Short mmCIF file of C-alpha atoms and ligand atoms in Angstrom, two decimals:
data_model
loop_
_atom_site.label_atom_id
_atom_site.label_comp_id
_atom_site.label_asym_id
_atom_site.label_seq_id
_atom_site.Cartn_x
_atom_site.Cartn_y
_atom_site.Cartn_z
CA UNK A 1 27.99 20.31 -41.20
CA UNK A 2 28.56 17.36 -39.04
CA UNK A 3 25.95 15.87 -37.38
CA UNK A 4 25.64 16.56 -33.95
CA UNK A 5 22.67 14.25 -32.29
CA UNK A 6 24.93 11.37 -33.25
CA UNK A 7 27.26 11.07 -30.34
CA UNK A 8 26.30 12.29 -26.52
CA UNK A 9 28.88 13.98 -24.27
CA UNK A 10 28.58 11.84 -20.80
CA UNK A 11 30.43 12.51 -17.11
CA UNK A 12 31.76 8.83 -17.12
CA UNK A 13 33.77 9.90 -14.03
CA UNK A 14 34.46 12.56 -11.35
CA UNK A 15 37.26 13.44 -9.24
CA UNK A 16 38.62 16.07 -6.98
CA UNK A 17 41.75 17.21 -4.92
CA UNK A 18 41.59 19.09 -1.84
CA UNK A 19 45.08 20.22 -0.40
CA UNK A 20 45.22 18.89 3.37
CA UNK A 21 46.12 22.67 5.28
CA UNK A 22 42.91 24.57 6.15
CA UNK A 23 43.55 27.96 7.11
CA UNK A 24 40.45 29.10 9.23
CA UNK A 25 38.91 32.62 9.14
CA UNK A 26 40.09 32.86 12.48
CA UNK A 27 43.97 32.43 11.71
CA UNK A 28 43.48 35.16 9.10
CA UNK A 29 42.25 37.86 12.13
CA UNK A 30 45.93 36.99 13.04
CA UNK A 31 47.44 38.95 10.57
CA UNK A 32 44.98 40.61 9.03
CA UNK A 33 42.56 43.53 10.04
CA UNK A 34 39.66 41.40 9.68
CA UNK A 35 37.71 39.31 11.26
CA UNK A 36 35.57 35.77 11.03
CA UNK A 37 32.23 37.35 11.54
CA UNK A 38 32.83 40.07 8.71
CA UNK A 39 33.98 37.35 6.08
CA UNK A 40 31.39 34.98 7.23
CA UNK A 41 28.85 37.58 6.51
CA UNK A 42 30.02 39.64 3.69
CA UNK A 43 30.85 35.81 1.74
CA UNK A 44 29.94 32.61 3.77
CA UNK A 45 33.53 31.24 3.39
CA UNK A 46 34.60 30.09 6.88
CA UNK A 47 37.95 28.65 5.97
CA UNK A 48 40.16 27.23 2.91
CA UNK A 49 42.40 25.02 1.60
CA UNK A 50 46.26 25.78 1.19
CA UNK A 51 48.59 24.12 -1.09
CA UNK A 52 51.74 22.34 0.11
CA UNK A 53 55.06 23.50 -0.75
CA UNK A 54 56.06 20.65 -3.22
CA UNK A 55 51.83 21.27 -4.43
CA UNK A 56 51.05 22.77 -7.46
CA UNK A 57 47.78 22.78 -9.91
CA UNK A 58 49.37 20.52 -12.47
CA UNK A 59 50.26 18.25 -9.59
CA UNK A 60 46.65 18.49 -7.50
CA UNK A 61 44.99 18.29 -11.17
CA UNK A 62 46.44 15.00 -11.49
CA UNK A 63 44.94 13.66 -8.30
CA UNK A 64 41.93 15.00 -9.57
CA UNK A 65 42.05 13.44 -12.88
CA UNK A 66 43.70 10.07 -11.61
CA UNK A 67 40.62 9.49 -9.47
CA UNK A 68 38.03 10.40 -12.65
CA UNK A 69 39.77 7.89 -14.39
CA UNK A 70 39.49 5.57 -11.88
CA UNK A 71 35.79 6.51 -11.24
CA UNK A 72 35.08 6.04 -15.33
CA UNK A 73 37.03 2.85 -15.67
CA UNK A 74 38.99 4.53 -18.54
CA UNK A 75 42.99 3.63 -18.55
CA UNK A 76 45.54 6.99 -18.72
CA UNK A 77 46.55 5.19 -22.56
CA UNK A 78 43.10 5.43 -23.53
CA UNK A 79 43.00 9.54 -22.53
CA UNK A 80 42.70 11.14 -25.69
CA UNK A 81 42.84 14.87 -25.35
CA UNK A 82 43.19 16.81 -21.58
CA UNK A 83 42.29 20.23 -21.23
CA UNK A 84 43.23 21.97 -17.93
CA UNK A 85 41.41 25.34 -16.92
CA UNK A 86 44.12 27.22 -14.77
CA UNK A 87 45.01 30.53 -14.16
CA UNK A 88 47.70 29.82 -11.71
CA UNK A 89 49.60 27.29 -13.55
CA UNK A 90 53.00 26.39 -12.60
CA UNK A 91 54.65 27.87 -15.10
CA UNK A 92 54.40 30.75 -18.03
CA UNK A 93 54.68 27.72 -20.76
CA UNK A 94 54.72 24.69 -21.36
CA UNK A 95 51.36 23.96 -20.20
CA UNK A 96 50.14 22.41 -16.94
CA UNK A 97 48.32 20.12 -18.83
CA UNK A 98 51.63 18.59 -20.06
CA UNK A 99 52.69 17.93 -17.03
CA UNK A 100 49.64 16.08 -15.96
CA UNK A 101 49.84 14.24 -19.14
CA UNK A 102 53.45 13.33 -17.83
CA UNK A 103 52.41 12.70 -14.19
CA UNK A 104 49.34 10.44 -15.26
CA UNK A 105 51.63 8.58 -17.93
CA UNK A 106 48.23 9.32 -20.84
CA UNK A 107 50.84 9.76 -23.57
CA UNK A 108 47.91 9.48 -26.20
CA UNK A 109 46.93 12.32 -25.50
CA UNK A 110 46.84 16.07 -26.90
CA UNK A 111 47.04 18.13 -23.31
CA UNK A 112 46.41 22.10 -23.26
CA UNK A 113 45.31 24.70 -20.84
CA UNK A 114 42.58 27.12 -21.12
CA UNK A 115 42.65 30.52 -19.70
CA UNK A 116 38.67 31.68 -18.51
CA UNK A 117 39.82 32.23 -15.24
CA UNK A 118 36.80 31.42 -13.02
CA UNK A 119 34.94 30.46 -16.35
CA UNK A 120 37.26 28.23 -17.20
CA UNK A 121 35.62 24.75 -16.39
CA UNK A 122 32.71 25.81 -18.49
CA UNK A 123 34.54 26.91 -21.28
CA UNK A 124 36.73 23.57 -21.50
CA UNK A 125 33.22 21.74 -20.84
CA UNK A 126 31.89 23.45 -24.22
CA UNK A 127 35.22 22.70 -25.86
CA UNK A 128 34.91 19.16 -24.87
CA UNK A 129 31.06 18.69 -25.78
CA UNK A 130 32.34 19.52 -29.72
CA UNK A 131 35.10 17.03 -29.53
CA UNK A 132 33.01 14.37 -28.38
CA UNK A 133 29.58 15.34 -30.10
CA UNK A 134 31.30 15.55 -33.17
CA UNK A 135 32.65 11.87 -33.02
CA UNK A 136 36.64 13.54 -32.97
CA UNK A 137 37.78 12.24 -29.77
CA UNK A 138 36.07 9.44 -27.36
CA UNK A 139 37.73 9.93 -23.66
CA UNK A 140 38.57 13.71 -22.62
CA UNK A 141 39.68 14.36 -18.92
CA UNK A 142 38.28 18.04 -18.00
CA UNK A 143 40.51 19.11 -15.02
CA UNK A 144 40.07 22.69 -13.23
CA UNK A 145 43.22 23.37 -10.69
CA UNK A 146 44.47 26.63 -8.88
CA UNK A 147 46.86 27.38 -6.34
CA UNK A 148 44.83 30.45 -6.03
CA UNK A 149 47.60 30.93 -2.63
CA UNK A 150 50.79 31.28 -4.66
CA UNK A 151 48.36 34.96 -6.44
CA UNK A 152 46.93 36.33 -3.81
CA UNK A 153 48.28 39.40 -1.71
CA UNK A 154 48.21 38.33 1.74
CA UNK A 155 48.40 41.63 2.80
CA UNK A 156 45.32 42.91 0.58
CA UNK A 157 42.32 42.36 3.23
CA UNK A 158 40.10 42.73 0.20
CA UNK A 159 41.41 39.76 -1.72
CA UNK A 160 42.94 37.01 -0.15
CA UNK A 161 40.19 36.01 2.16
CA UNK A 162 38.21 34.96 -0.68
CA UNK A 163 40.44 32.33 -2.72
CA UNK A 164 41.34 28.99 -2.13
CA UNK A 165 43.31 25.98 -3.54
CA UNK A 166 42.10 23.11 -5.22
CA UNK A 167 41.32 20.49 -8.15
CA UNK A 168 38.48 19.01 -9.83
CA UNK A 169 38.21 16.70 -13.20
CA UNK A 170 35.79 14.76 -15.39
CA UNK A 171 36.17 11.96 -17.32
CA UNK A 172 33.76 12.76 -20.75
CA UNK A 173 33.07 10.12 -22.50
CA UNK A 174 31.73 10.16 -26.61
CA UNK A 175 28.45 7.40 -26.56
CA UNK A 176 26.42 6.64 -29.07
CA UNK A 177 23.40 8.69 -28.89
CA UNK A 178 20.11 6.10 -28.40
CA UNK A 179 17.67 8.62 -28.30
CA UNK A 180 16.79 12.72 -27.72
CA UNK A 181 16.80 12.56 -24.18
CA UNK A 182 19.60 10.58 -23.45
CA UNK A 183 22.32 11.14 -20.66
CA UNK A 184 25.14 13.65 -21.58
CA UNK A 185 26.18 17.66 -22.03
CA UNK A 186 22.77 19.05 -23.51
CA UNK A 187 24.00 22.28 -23.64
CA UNK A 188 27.34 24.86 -23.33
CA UNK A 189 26.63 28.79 -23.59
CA UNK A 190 30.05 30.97 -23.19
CA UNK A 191 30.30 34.44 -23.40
CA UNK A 192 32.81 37.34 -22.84
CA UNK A 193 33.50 40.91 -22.22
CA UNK A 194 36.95 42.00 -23.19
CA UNK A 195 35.91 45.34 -21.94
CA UNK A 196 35.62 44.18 -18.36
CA UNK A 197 39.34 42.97 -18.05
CA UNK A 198 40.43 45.27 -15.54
CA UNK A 199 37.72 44.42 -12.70
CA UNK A 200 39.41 40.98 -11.46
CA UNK A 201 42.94 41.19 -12.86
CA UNK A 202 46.76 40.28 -12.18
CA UNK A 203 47.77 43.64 -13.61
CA UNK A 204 51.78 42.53 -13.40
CA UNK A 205 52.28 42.22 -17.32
CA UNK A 206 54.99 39.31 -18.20
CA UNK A 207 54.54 40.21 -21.42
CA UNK A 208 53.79 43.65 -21.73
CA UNK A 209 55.97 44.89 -19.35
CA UNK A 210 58.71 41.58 -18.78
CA UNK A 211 59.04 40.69 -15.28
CA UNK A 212 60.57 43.77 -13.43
CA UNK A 213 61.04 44.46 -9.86
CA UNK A 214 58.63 47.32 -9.00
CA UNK A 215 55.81 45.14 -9.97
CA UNK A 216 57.24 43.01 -7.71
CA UNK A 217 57.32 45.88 -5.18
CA UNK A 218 53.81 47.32 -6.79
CA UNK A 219 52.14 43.68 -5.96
CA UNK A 220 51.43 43.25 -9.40
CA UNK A 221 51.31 40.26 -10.08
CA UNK A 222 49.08 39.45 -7.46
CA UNK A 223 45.49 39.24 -8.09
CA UNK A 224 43.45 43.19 -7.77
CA UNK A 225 39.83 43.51 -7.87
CA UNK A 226 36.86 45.90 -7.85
CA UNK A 227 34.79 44.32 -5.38
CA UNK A 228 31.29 45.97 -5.58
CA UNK A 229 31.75 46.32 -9.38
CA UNK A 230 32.69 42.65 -9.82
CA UNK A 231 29.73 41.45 -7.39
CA UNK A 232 27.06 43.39 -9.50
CA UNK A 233 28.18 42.07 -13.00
CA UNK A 234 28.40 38.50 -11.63
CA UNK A 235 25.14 38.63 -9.92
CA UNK A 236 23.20 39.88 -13.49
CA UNK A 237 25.49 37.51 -15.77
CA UNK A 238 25.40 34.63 -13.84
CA UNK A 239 21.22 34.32 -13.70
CA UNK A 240 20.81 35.70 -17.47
CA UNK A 241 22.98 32.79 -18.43
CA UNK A 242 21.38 30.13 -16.14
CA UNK A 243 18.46 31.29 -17.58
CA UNK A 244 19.25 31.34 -21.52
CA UNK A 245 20.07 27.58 -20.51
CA UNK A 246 16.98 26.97 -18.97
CA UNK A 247 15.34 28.09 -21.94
CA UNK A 248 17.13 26.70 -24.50
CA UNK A 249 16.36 22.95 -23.33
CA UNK A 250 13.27 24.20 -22.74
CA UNK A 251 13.41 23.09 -19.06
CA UNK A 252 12.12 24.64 -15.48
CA UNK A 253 13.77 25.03 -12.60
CA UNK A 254 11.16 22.76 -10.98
CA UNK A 255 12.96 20.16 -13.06
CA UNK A 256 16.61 20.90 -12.12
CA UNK A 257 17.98 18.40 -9.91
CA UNK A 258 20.87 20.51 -8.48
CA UNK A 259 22.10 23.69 -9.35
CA UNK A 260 25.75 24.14 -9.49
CA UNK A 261 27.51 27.53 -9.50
CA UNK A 262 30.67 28.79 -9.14
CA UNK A 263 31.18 29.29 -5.43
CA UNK A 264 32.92 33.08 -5.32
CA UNK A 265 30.48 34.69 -2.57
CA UNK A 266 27.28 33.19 -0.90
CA UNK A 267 25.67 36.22 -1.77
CA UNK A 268 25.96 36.37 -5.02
CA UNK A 269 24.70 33.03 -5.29
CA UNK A 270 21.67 33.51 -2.91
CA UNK A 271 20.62 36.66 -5.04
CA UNK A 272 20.79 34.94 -8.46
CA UNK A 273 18.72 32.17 -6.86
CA UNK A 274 16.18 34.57 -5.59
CA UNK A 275 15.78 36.65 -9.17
CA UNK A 276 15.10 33.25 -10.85
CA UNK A 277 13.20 32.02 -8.06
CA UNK A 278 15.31 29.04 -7.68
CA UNK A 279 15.14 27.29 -4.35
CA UNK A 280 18.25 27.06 -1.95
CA UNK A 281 17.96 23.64 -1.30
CA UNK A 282 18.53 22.68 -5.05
CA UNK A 283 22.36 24.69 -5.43
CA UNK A 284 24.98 23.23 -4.35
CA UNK A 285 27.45 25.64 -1.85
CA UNK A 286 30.36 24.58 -0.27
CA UNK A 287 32.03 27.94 -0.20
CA UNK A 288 32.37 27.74 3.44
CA UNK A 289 34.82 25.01 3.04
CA UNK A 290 36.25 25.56 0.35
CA UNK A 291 36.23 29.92 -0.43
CA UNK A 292 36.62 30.98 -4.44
CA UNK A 293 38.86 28.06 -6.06
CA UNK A 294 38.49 29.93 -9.45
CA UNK A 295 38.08 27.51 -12.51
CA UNK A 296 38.18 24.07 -9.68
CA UNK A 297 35.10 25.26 -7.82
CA UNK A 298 32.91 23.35 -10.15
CA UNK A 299 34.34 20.16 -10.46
CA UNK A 300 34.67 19.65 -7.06
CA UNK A 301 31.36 20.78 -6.71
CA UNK A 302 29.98 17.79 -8.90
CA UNK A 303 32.73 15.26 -7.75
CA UNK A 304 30.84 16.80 -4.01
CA UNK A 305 27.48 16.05 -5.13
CA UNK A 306 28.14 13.05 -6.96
CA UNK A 307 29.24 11.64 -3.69
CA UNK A 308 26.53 12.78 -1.24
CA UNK A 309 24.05 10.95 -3.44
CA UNK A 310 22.69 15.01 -4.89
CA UNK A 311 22.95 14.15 -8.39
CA UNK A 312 21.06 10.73 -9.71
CA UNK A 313 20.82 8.74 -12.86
CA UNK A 314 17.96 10.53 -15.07
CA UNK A 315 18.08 14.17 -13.44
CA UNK A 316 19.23 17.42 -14.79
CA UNK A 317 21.83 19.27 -13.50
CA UNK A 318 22.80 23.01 -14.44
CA UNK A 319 26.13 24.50 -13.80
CA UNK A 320 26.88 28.10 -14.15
CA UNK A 321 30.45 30.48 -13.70
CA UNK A 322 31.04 34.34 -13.76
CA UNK A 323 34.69 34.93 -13.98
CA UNK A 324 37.98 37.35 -14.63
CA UNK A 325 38.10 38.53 -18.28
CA UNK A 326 34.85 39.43 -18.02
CA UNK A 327 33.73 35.49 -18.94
CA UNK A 328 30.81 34.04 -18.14
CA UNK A 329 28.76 30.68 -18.97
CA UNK A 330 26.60 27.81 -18.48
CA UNK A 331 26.13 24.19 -19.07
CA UNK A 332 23.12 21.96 -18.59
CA UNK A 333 24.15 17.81 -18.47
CA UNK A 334 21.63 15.10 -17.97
CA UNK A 335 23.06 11.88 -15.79
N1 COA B 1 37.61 42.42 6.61
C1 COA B 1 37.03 43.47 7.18
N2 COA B 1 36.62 44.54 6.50
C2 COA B 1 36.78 44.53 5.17
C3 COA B 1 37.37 43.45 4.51
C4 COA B 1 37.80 42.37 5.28
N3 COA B 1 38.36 41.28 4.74
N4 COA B 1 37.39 43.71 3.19
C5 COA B 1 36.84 44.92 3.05
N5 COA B 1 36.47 45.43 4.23
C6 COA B 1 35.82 46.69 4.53
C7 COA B 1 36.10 47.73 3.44
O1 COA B 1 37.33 48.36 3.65
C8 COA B 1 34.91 48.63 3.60
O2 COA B 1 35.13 49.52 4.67
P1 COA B 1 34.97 51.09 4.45
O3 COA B 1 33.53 51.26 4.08
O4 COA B 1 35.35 51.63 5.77
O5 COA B 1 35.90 51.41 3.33
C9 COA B 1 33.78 47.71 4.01
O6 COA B 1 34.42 46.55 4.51
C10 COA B 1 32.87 47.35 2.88
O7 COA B 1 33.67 46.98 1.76
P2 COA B 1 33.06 46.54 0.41
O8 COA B 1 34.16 46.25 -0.55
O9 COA B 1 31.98 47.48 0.02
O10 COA B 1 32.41 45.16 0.88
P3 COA B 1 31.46 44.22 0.08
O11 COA B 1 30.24 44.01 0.85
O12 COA B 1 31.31 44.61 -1.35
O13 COA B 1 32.26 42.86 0.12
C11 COA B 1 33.54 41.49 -1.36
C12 COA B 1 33.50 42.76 -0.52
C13 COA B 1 34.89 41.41 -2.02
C14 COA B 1 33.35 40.31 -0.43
C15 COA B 1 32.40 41.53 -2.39
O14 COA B 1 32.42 42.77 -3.07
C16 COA B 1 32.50 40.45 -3.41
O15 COA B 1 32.39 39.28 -3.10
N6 COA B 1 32.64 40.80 -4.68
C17 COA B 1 32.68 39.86 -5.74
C18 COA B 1 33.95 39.08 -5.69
C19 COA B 1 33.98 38.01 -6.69
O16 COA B 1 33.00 37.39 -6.94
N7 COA B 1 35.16 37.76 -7.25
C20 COA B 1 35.44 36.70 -8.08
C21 COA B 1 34.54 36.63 -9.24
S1 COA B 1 34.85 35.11 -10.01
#
């Protein structure tokens, strides 16, 4: 078995996209039967970001990535695997991370997606940690990107207030590991529940059904969801996992710098921070902004907090995700 306290797993860069068109609760009450003070209270998100027409995730994703690059001092030749989290990707195959490959000229690079749905950054972040911990590859760009917009049922009041388009990406570079505590991923912990695939679905089967018009008609392939169901499950994954983290580094939450979790509804989050008695002012939420960008939320989060001076050299940050499949997960990285 290889070695694995050989090589650390650092965030040598962060980046993130944010499409320019907000769309405000207030335009949705315009038609919709809804209205700002309902959304704000039933999920904190005030407004959210729409794609462009010529904007897609592979082409937001490479924004993202570009700037992680940028941010890590790492050249697109020097890239040598990307993995993009998507479950809107802009098309059925080849992958969107082939076309960022091809947008950000890193032709050095193996490129794939990975399909975890709001899970997904985690996932590729546990994917990435083995690469790199096991000495394999030495630059991996980490990219989450939706276009949650181009999914959604605009007409389905229980849906598409929630979602949002975006892109985040880190740069991970393999280090040589100095010493136990050292900066990097300390920890990934993914797990799913195959038997949960029907509470957030797009039920519209390419290829179980082909494409076909009364799907079209039926919606389906537009994202459905069992609200109440979904919010329970999320609430008791997401703060088992955070906590199987905690534990296994053998950490507090006294000494967690920041907390970030996937940003699907401000009340989800606010109860998981109350059952493990972690304080508000440690997690990071910009769901008001920004609504459920699926598998971007948390790269944008850290590319946020990275920026507003919330995350500094020597502290501990955890990151945690409940999403479609059932999948859930979280990671713990030292900066
Ligand atoms: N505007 C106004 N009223 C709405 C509404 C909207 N956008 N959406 C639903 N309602 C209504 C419902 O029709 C219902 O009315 P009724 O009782 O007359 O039927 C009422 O509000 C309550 O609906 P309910 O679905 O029980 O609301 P909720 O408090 O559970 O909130 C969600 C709905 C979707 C915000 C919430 O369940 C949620 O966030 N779930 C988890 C979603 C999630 O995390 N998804 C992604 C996971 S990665």
């Amino acid at each position: 078995m290889t070695d694995l306290n050989t090589f650390s797993a650092v965030v040598a860069g962060t980046g993130a996209y944010l499409p320019e068109k907000i769309l405000t609760n207030r335009e949705l009450e315009k038609t919709l039967d809804t209205s700002d003070a309902w959304i704000t209270e039933r999920t904190g998100i005030r407004e959210r970001r729409i794609a462009a027409n010529e904007e897609t995730s592979s082409s937001m994703a490479a924004e993202a990535g570009k700037q992680a690059l940028q941010a890590g001092g790492v050249s697109p030749e020097k890239v040598d695997l990307i993995i993009v989290a998507t479950s809107s990707p802009d098309v059925l195959f080849p992958s969107t991370a082939c076309f960022v490959q091809n947008k950000l000229q890193a032709f050095n690079s193996a490129a794939y997606d990975i399909s975890a749905v709001c899970s997904g950054f985690i996932f590729g972040l546990s994917i990435a940690e083995q690469y790199l911990k096991t000495g394999r590859y030495e630059n991996i760009l980490l990219i989450g990107s939706e276009v949650n917009s181009r999914i959604v049922d605009w007409s389905d009041r229980h849906t598409c207030i929630l979602f949002g388009d975006g892109a985040g990406a880190l740069l991970l570079k393999r280090v040589a590991q100095k010493k136990k505590s050292a900066a990097g991923i300390l920890s990934t912990h993914i797990y799913s529940d195959g038997r949960l695939s029907d509470l957030i679905w797009v039920p519209g089967g390419i290829g179980k059904t082909g494409i076909n018009k009364q799907d079209m008609v039926d919606k389906k392939y537009c994202i459905k969801m069992s609200g109440n169901a979904t919010f329970k499950v999320a609430v008791k994954r997401m703060a088992e996992v955070i906590q199987e983290a905690l534990e296994f580094n053998d950490i507090s939450t006294d000494e967690v710098g920041i907390l970030i979790p996937h940003q699907a509804n401000e009340r989800i989050i606010r109860v998981v921070a109350e059952r493990l008695k972690f304080p508000m002012e440690k997690i990071l939420m910009n769901i008001h902004k920004y609504g459920n960008t699926s598998a971007a939320s948390i790269p944008i989060g850290i590319d946020e907090a990275k920026r507003n001076g919330r995350i500094q050299s020597g502290e501990t940050s955890v990151l945690a995700a409940v999403g479609a499949g059932l999948t859930w997960g979280a990671a713990v990285i030292r900066w």
